[in-house]
Amino acid sequence: MKKAVDILQPYIEQEKTSDVVAGKVLLATVKGDVHDIGKNIAGLVMACNGFDIIDLGVMVPAEQIVKVALEEHVDAVILSGLITPSLEEMVHVARALEQAGFTNPLMVSGATTSLLHTALKIAPVYGGPVVHLKDASQNSLAIARLMSPAQHDEYVKELNAMYDELRQTHESQVKMVSLEEANSQKLNLF
């Protein structure tokens, strides 16, 4: 993948027809995760669509993501992760961005991420728009909608309604009981 990107990058730069930048995006694979193929594809797709990319690489701690996002005045942060521990680290990054007063779009992607995890764990701790992306092809379209004054509010409403519905469905399906009640209902095999 890296060799293919290295070969394609000069052609991508050559094909850019204008000096207008669609926006500035920070990409990072969260702390604890070394996987970067998805992040690299996302960066390539975004660059092809006129975005200025700041790629922090892999194993990036929340503090560094927050620092660069604020210093560089990025329009969006895209977090990537492939392994399960990345899920909790994305929540940690969302909290850190929120505490720092960053409110621009936060996008999460990777094999272990899901709409449900985004709705239950990430969106509730972050004040700005949170978007779960199934694959790199969705990044540019989602950011374009969020950066468009005509589409931003409606898209955020759609996202929030979808996350609210997922949370309500999840809560209605998961019935929590006390430890005593659970023990009283245990299966007696002997």
Tab-separated table of C-alpha atoms in Angstrom:
chain	number	residue	atom	x	y	z
A	1	MET	CA	0.000	0.000	0.000
A	2	LYS	CA	2.744	2.426	0.976
A	3	LYS	CA	4.612	1.770	-2.263
A	4	ALA	CA	1.436	2.320	-4.276
A	5	VAL	CA	0.763	5.612	-2.481
A	6	ASP	CA	4.346	6.740	-3.108
A	7	ILE	CA	3.894	6.029	-6.822
A	8	LEU	CA	0.486	7.752	-7.009
A	9	GLN	CA	1.278	10.840	-4.919
A	10	PRO	CA	3.183	12.785	-7.630
A	11	TYR	CA	0.339	12.184	-10.091
A	12	ILE	CA	-2.236	13.321	-7.542
A	13	GLU	CA	-0.296	16.518	-6.930
A	14	GLN	CA	0.048	17.078	-10.677
A	15	GLU	CA	-3.692	16.580	-11.251
A	16	LYS	CA	-4.757	19.200	-8.722
A	17	THR	CA	-6.459	21.807	-10.824
A	18	SER	CA	-6.653	24.613	-8.307
A	19	ASP	CA	-4.850	26.016	-5.336
A	20	VAL	CA	-8.100	26.151	-3.382
A	21	VAL	CA	-7.981	23.896	-0.327
A	22	ALA	CA	-11.259	22.196	0.595
A	23	GLY	CA	-10.260	22.145	4.261
A	24	LYS	CA	-7.582	21.027	6.677
A	25	VAL	CA	-7.917	17.576	8.230
A	26	LEU	CA	-5.902	15.855	10.931
A	27	LEU	CA	-5.521	12.073	10.623
A	28	ALA	CA	-4.224	9.787	13.349
A	29	THR	CA	-4.253	6.158	14.365
A	30	VAL	CA	-4.915	6.297	18.096
A	31	LYS	CA	-2.485	5.357	20.848
A	32	GLY	CA	-2.095	1.613	21.233
A	33	ASP	CA	-2.649	0.834	17.552
A	34	VAL	CA	-0.006	0.523	14.825
A	35	HIS	CA	-2.324	-0.137	11.893
A	36	ASP	CA	-2.234	2.545	9.234
A	37	ILE	CA	-3.431	1.195	5.905
A	38	GLY	CA	-6.988	2.493	6.391
A	39	LYS	CA	-5.689	5.849	7.621
A	40	ASN	CA	-3.364	6.113	4.635
A	41	ILE	CA	-6.178	5.338	2.219
A	42	ALA	CA	-8.359	7.953	3.921
A	43	GLY	CA	-5.553	10.503	3.586
A	44	LEU	CA	-5.094	9.704	-0.078
A	45	VAL	CA	-8.824	10.001	-0.798
A	46	MET	CA	-9.006	13.276	1.107
A	47	ALA	CA	-5.955	14.675	-0.707
A	48	CYS	CA	-7.511	13.728	-4.047
A	49	ASN	CA	-10.552	15.759	-3.019
A	50	GLY	CA	-8.540	18.885	-2.290
A	51	PHE	CA	-8.056	18.603	1.461
A	52	ASP	CA	-4.840	19.611	3.213
A	53	ILE	CA	-3.815	16.569	5.263
A	54	ILE	CA	-1.913	16.510	8.533
A	55	ASP	CA	-1.053	12.858	9.164
A	56	LEU	CA	0.259	12.253	12.676
A	57	GLY	CA	0.934	8.569	12.015
A	58	VAL	CA	0.257	5.686	14.381
A	59	MET	CA	0.249	5.240	18.148
A	60	VAL	CA	-0.703	8.898	18.593
A	61	PRO	CA	-1.606	9.925	22.160
A	62	ALA	CA	-4.677	12.062	22.791
A	63	GLU	CA	-2.577	14.976	24.025
A	64	GLN	CA	-0.730	15.214	20.710
A	65	ILE	CA	-3.957	15.022	18.702
A	66	VAL	CA	-5.485	17.847	20.755
A	67	LYS	CA	-2.351	19.984	20.575
A	68	VAL	CA	-2.016	19.736	16.792
A	69	ALA	CA	-5.766	20.117	16.172
A	70	LEU	CA	-5.776	23.398	18.075
A	71	GLU	CA	-2.435	24.729	16.785
A	72	GLU	CA	-3.230	23.950	13.160
A	73	HIS	CA	-6.894	25.055	13.349
A	74	VAL	CA	-8.021	21.904	11.561
A	75	ASP	CA	-11.526	21.629	10.178
A	76	ALA	CA	-11.907	18.015	11.290
A	77	VAL	CA	-10.134	15.212	13.121
A	78	ILE	CA	-10.283	11.682	11.746
A	79	LEU	CA	-9.347	8.873	14.136
A	80	SER	CA	-8.483	5.417	12.921
A	81	GLY	CA	-8.144	2.161	14.790
A	82	LEU	CA	-8.175	-1.488	13.917
A	83	ILE	CA	-7.901	-3.292	17.244
A	84	THR	CA	-10.431	-3.421	20.076
A	85	PRO	CA	-8.448	-1.265	22.558
A	86	SER	CA	-8.664	1.529	19.975
A	87	LEU	CA	-12.360	1.870	20.775
A	88	GLU	CA	-11.748	3.088	24.316
A	89	GLU	CA	-8.846	5.258	23.186
A	90	MET	CA	-11.150	7.015	20.712
A	91	VAL	CA	-13.477	7.818	23.616
A	92	HIS	CA	-10.477	9.189	25.527
A	93	VAL	CA	-9.490	11.380	22.549
A	94	ALA	CA	-13.079	12.650	22.194
A	95	ARG	CA	-13.117	13.635	25.883
A	96	ALA	CA	-9.734	15.351	25.558
A	97	LEU	CA	-10.891	17.318	22.496
A	98	GLU	CA	-14.077	18.310	24.322
A	99	GLN	CA	-12.146	19.469	27.391
A	100	ALA	CA	-9.865	21.548	25.148
A	101	GLY	CA	-12.882	23.296	23.601
A	102	PHE	CA	-12.465	21.769	20.137
A	103	THR	CA	-15.899	21.508	18.490
A	104	ASN	CA	-15.138	20.775	14.848
A	105	PRO	CA	-16.195	17.413	13.402
A	106	LEU	CA	-14.689	14.266	14.878
A	107	MET	CA	-14.746	11.279	12.593
A	108	VAL	CA	-14.014	7.714	13.658
A	109	SER	CA	-13.209	4.808	11.439
A	110	GLY	CA	-11.644	1.388	11.517
A	111	ALA	CA	-12.542	-2.276	11.514
A	112	THR	CA	-13.618	-2.416	15.173
A	113	THR	CA	-15.630	0.807	15.174
A	114	SER	CA	-19.375	0.732	14.707
A	115	LEU	CA	-22.339	3.047	14.622
A	116	LEU	CA	-23.507	1.600	17.935
A	117	HIS	CA	-20.177	2.211	19.682
A	118	THR	CA	-20.101	5.727	18.281
A	119	ALA	CA	-23.654	6.375	19.513
A	120	LEU	CA	-23.144	4.852	22.961
A	121	LYS	CA	-19.611	5.875	23.837
A	122	ILE	CA	-18.149	8.637	21.653
A	123	ALA	CA	-20.981	11.003	20.670
A	124	PRO	CA	-22.181	11.493	24.287
A	125	VAL	CA	-18.766	12.762	25.444
A	126	TYR	CA	-18.099	15.153	22.562
A	127	GLY	CA	-19.944	18.410	21.914
A	128	GLY	CA	-19.241	18.707	18.206
A	129	PRO	CA	-20.479	16.522	15.371
A	130	VAL	CA	-19.315	12.906	15.537
A	131	VAL	CA	-19.392	10.805	12.396
A	132	HIS	CA	-18.783	7.071	12.137
A	133	LEU	CA	-17.278	6.218	8.772
A	134	LYS	CA	-17.523	2.715	7.424
A	135	ASP	CA	-14.720	3.241	4.920
A	136	ALA	CA	-12.363	5.880	3.527
A	137	SER	CA	-14.576	6.675	0.557
A	138	GLN	CA	-17.074	8.394	2.868
A	139	ASN	CA	-14.665	10.920	4.435
A	140	SER	CA	-14.761	13.639	1.811
A	141	LEU	CA	-18.535	13.537	1.416
A	142	ALA	CA	-19.167	13.671	5.155
A	143	ILE	CA	-16.732	16.529	5.745
A	144	ALA	CA	-18.092	18.443	2.751
A	145	ARG	CA	-21.602	18.222	4.235
A	146	LEU	CA	-20.353	19.357	7.633
A	147	MET	CA	-18.406	22.275	6.162
A	148	SER	CA	-21.300	23.432	3.988
A	149	PRO	CA	-23.357	26.149	5.691
A	150	ALA	CA	-26.381	24.933	3.734
A	151	GLN	CA	-26.029	21.288	4.839
A	152	HIS	CA	-24.254	21.379	8.224
A	153	ASP	CA	-27.220	21.772	10.569
A	154	GLU	CA	-29.402	19.254	8.763
A	155	TYR	CA	-26.593	16.659	8.690
A	156	VAL	CA	-25.876	17.138	12.397
A	157	LYS	CA	-29.591	16.697	13.132
A	158	GLU	CA	-29.597	13.473	11.068
A	159	LEU	CA	-26.543	12.160	12.937
A	160	ASN	CA	-27.943	13.034	16.363
A	161	ALA	CA	-31.337	11.493	15.547
A	162	MET	CA	-29.648	8.300	14.333
A	163	TYR	CA	-27.476	8.086	17.480
A	164	ASP	CA	-30.487	8.782	19.740
A	165	GLU	CA	-32.441	6.007	18.041
A	166	LEU	CA	-29.522	3.576	18.405
A	167	ARG	CA	-29.168	4.440	22.104
A	168	GLN	CA	-32.900	3.978	22.738
A	169	THR	CA	-32.978	0.664	20.882
A	170	HIS	CA	-29.933	-0.547	22.794
A	171	GLU	CA	-31.394	0.494	26.154
A	172	SER	CA	-34.680	-1.278	25.403
A	173	GLN	CA	-32.868	-4.485	24.449
A	174	VAL	CA	-30.458	-4.602	27.369
A	175	LYS	CA	-32.134	-5.261	30.685
A	176	MET	CA	-29.885	-4.704	33.661
A	177	VAL	CA	-30.673	-6.555	36.870
A	178	SER	CA	-29.098	-6.517	40.309
A	179	LEU	CA	-26.416	-9.038	41.223
A	180	GLU	CA	-28.823	-10.693	43.640
A	181	GLU	CA	-31.464	-11.112	40.935
A	182	ALA	CA	-28.902	-12.454	38.470
A	183	ASN	CA	-27.672	-14.980	41.057
A	184	SER	CA	-31.248	-16.050	41.812
A	185	GLN	CA	-31.754	-16.806	38.099
A	186	LYS	CA	-28.505	-18.694	37.531
A	187	LEU	CA	-28.569	-21.993	35.754
A	188	ASN	CA	-28.331	-24.901	38.194
A	189	LEU	CA	-26.514	-27.669	36.379
A	190	PHE	CA	-26.137	-30.061	39.304
